[in-house]
């Protein structure tokens, strides 16, 4: 809980006097990396944030997109890494709670959750297993109770997260444009704190997120209360319907300190508040504690005298406490009192705007040699290897995870988890497609190309459902930014994402930066996580039943890009090689063409090709649809490669299309016309997943056996260790 | 003709149920907050799913003490059709309006998946349009969905034809694979699966017609042509 | 008038399966090296703080509450009540 | 060698909120006429049956198991161990 000496000097000179202890606490909370983005803010500006559909309004914690017909979609992403690493259940659960309140703040109803989970090696490490299991239960218990479907996500295991956890949660909201909170306030308006009581739990949480785990204050655990959150959602939406909310902000990292100072700064107002008016959980809390407590499930609302009574009635109906803790002033000061006595009185722009840093960066030394490949042991039996691969934690089906999440509640979920992106129906008759993707293995080898790859993969998943990407969320997770090598990887990733976003005209509608992700044995691999939202005017058939004699097409070139592949890392235990690189022009061409043919309605099934390469992607189609397929590897487009490379390369921009033979000519014509690299590589039927090269049988698996292994192995591993 | 959807603090399928009743089946539907009474001239009452009171202590037990339950009891005694879905079923059981108890699933986890039911009693207000033995693809989503009754009660349920739906497979360890039951008069029905999630083809990947019959049975019972 | 801590332990009746206890035993304990454990039963406890004239009244009162408000479901569970001075 | 019943009570540490206890108190007990209850705390109990040479070893063994297998998270909860003759 303290400022750097330089920052203290800075604060003292800005306010022209020595700060009080409460002021120090408030400023320390707000100037923490987590709240102020002091290391990253200068650079984040490079991302394109505008576009024809983007609605920007001051003070929003989530991005807003106009989806037509008078409706908007909101989206946001957050992580709860440090708290989840010490208390996975509560940390993950309150992570869901936090991002939901960001969606609510804009005046929209949360309609979907996505979760990205990363842990150490669960095959060997009992601690990782414990973290994983409890984080999943935490997310399930919270989201299920709220009645917000968790419709997608991802799970990944990598040694770099040993004794640590990355828990990312994205949420999507939906509402009428006219119901968006306009965020305005005038002198004399009332400041209301609504929801759970303020306690000592979570004190110091957000500095905690900015410190590395070893030095953390282990008292910072938060107990989730999804029941209160559910009531807050209903109360706030009812208050919104009655126009009772002038401005609103959720309480997250930095508690009241951040919420009050940021609201005042964003709206160019002052706020005077009395800590005695805050409903606390325990008696005798010090003003400093009240100001920085990170108790969950609280919202800050600006209303006025005329509306207060109705707001109180609504809170009473939903049995939640609401306290008038202060009022709006015109002096741009944040004034914190206890009764008559002043504890802090600071200009809001000083509190809300930490001095931004220009951190040095330097290309990490390891990158000089990382692309060199070593000689690998040849695979003697691909079928055997593949069964092991399908059972491996990163490749295995994640049904054990999403089967615990209510993904149907809200009755919007058209495409449910287990495919590529999830698809939700909207009240304007359109369809929203969402997916999040990360890939630390690629990003470690090449932070720029890896990050671009995550972005493209998320787009690909969305495109596979027939939706056009309309917005992106980024969550940049790295180690200690004070280390120039780490900061370089951050900048490279950010630049890559920016270039891709600009080329594809996909605006960034929200994001988050999480730094200081350090485990006892060093920094995590760079882990940018990208969420993509896509919109489709109608529902497209992208997963209908596959029959015998249907054909399999691959779109896009398979390249010699094995670095960071699951095959290198899991099968050969080798980290290195060249990671996949997205060719923007090829990517765009493939994306547009696939969208176009989906719209023509001639496809039965569309699947993207990513982790585990062609071999895994094709097997996934077979296992999900429960039908065999015979594949000729010679027909796969791209340079001539060794068999294992054709099977397991993770080159981007590739799609698998399934269609009836009778539609093949039509498809080929379109693909040829658009100069798309493609190959007609397989024919469905039978009970075997079979890969041939020339007349040689390379791999041969029984679909039912493969399916059983793939579906059950993660559960087996978690439950029976 | 009016249908009441009762809303408890923490209910979260109330809006889904309302949507289905109004937008799909064009019924005059109204929400009723748990601390208020129900009108006398109501035609059916539905207790939707969710997590009333956060499932604390036991799913449904706190809500079972709500004032509105007295009215549900009164209406039920008059023969008005009452349907409890998921948490609504748990509440009806905890209120003693239906036999048995719902325990934690044997997997100890929340389970969200598609299952298959068979209709065992087609004489209730919610099943009278089914053939006996008809199959219904339908999702479940619950953590405490394992229906339990002791042997003697099970025999009684069988004898009085109170078993309404059974799962075709052993999904969560329920006694006799029971998914839904009714009272001796057949007018109160409780079921763990979610029919409101399965009546629209857009979100039902298998077949939406069987689930629709649950609502069409209600329409038939209260005499609405649809 | 005294203040009492009353512990109510709610557990399954004999004969009712206890998947939670079984799972902890089979998947956690017996997987390791702890073969001296032969059984685990999971229960829930509620600790009440109550002001009553004496221990006996406190005990009686809590029993009443548990029955009346169905703190436990008598069909599957039983309770044990222990009263302590606060 | 003896057989012991070991009761492990797992509850949130003091100062850490207990939403379940609060809800049971406010929405169930105090809604009725039971105003003498002032607090409820929810806890979980595991009843172990263990064969060990004496009470003390049984107690030690169970503590070890709970720590090692992360039966509780010491960051949030504390445990109380009571040993009885079976
Ligand atoms: N943590 C999770 N929560 C919810 N759904 C998940 C989770 N992990 C994976 N899924 C779902 O499982 C499916 C496969 O996930 P993934 O392997 O990440 O897909 P892809 O390789 O296409 O990115 C997707 O539908 C995804 O949304
Ligand atoms: Mg995919």
mmCIF file of C-alpha atoms in Angstrom, chain D residues 21-77:
data_model
loop_
_atom_site.group_PDB
_atom_site.id
_atom_site.type_symbol
_atom_site.label_atom_id
_atom_site.label_comp_id
_atom_site.label_asym_id
_atom_site.label_seq_id
_atom_site.Cartn_x
_atom_site.Cartn_y
_atom_site.Cartn_z
ATOM 1 C CA UNK D 21 -25.162 -17.965 6.940
ATOM 2 C CA UNK D 22 -26.415 -14.428 6.378
ATOM 3 C CA UNK D 23 -29.076 -15.516 3.914
ATOM 4 C CA UNK D 24 -30.329 -18.297 6.179
ATOM 5 C CA UNK D 25 -30.547 -15.837 9.038
ATOM 6 C CA UNK D 26 -32.148 -12.926 7.204
ATOM 7 C CA UNK D 27 -34.381 -14.628 4.693
ATOM 8 C CA UNK D 28 -35.480 -17.643 6.646
ATOM 9 C CA UNK D 29 -35.098 -17.372 10.400
ATOM 10 C CA UNK D 30 -35.749 -13.677 10.923
ATOM 11 C CA UNK D 31 -38.663 -13.726 8.473
ATOM 12 C CA UNK D 32 -40.426 -15.877 11.000
ATOM 13 C CA UNK D 33 -40.824 -15.152 14.684
ATOM 14 C CA UNK D 34 -37.441 -16.305 15.854
ATOM 15 C CA UNK D 35 -35.856 -13.103 16.980
ATOM 16 C CA UNK D 36 -33.591 -14.620 19.619
ATOM 17 C CA UNK D 37 -31.137 -15.826 16.975
ATOM 18 C CA UNK D 38 -28.489 -13.209 16.366
ATOM 19 C CA UNK D 39 -26.069 -14.927 14.041
ATOM 20 C CA UNK D 40 -25.659 -17.970 11.859
ATOM 21 C CA UNK D 41 -22.462 -19.253 10.408
ATOM 22 C CA UNK D 42 -22.411 -21.996 7.843
ATOM 23 C CA UNK D 43 -19.688 -24.592 7.958
ATOM 24 C CA UNK D 44 -18.895 -27.899 6.432
ATOM 25 C CA UNK D 45 -18.036 -31.036 8.292
ATOM 26 C CA UNK D 46 -16.237 -34.159 7.245
ATOM 27 C CA UNK D 47 -16.430 -37.174 9.519
ATOM 28 C CA UNK D 48 -13.480 -39.476 9.049
ATOM 29 C CA UNK D 49 -13.236 -42.988 10.382
ATOM 30 C CA UNK D 50 -9.592 -43.840 10.899
ATOM 31 C CA UNK D 51 -7.571 -46.695 12.341
ATOM 32 C CA UNK D 52 -4.510 -45.445 14.191
ATOM 33 C CA UNK D 53 -2.488 -46.373 17.191
ATOM 34 C CA UNK D 54 -3.887 -43.605 19.386
ATOM 35 C CA UNK D 55 -5.987 -40.476 19.435
ATOM 36 C CA UNK D 56 -3.056 -38.191 19.021
ATOM 37 C CA UNK D 57 -1.745 -39.960 15.951
ATOM 38 C CA UNK D 58 -5.240 -39.935 14.472
ATOM 39 C CA UNK D 59 -5.506 -36.201 15.004
ATOM 40 C CA UNK D 60 -2.084 -35.581 13.493
ATOM 41 C CA UNK D 61 -2.739 -37.808 10.542
ATOM 42 C CA UNK D 62 -6.015 -36.080 9.698
ATOM 43 C CA UNK D 63 -4.455 -32.655 9.962
ATOM 44 C CA UNK D 64 -1.752 -33.800 7.557
ATOM 45 C CA UNK D 65 -4.275 -35.157 5.084
ATOM 46 C CA UNK D 66 -6.339 -31.995 5.172
ATOM 47 C CA UNK D 67 -3.293 -29.856 4.518
ATOM 48 C CA UNK D 68 -1.670 -32.051 1.948
ATOM 49 C CA UNK D 69 -4.768 -32.783 -0.102
ATOM 50 C CA UNK D 70 -6.068 -29.252 0.224
ATOM 51 C CA UNK D 71 -9.322 -30.362 1.779
ATOM 52 C CA UNK D 72 -9.601 -26.701 2.738
ATOM 53 C CA UNK D 73 -7.872 -23.561 1.581
ATOM 54 C CA UNK D 74 -6.017 -22.066 4.550
ATOM 55 C CA UNK D 75 -6.260 -18.686 2.850
ATOM 56 C CA UNK D 76 -10.015 -18.592 3.430
ATOM 57 C CA UNK D 77 -10.959 -21.257 5.886
#
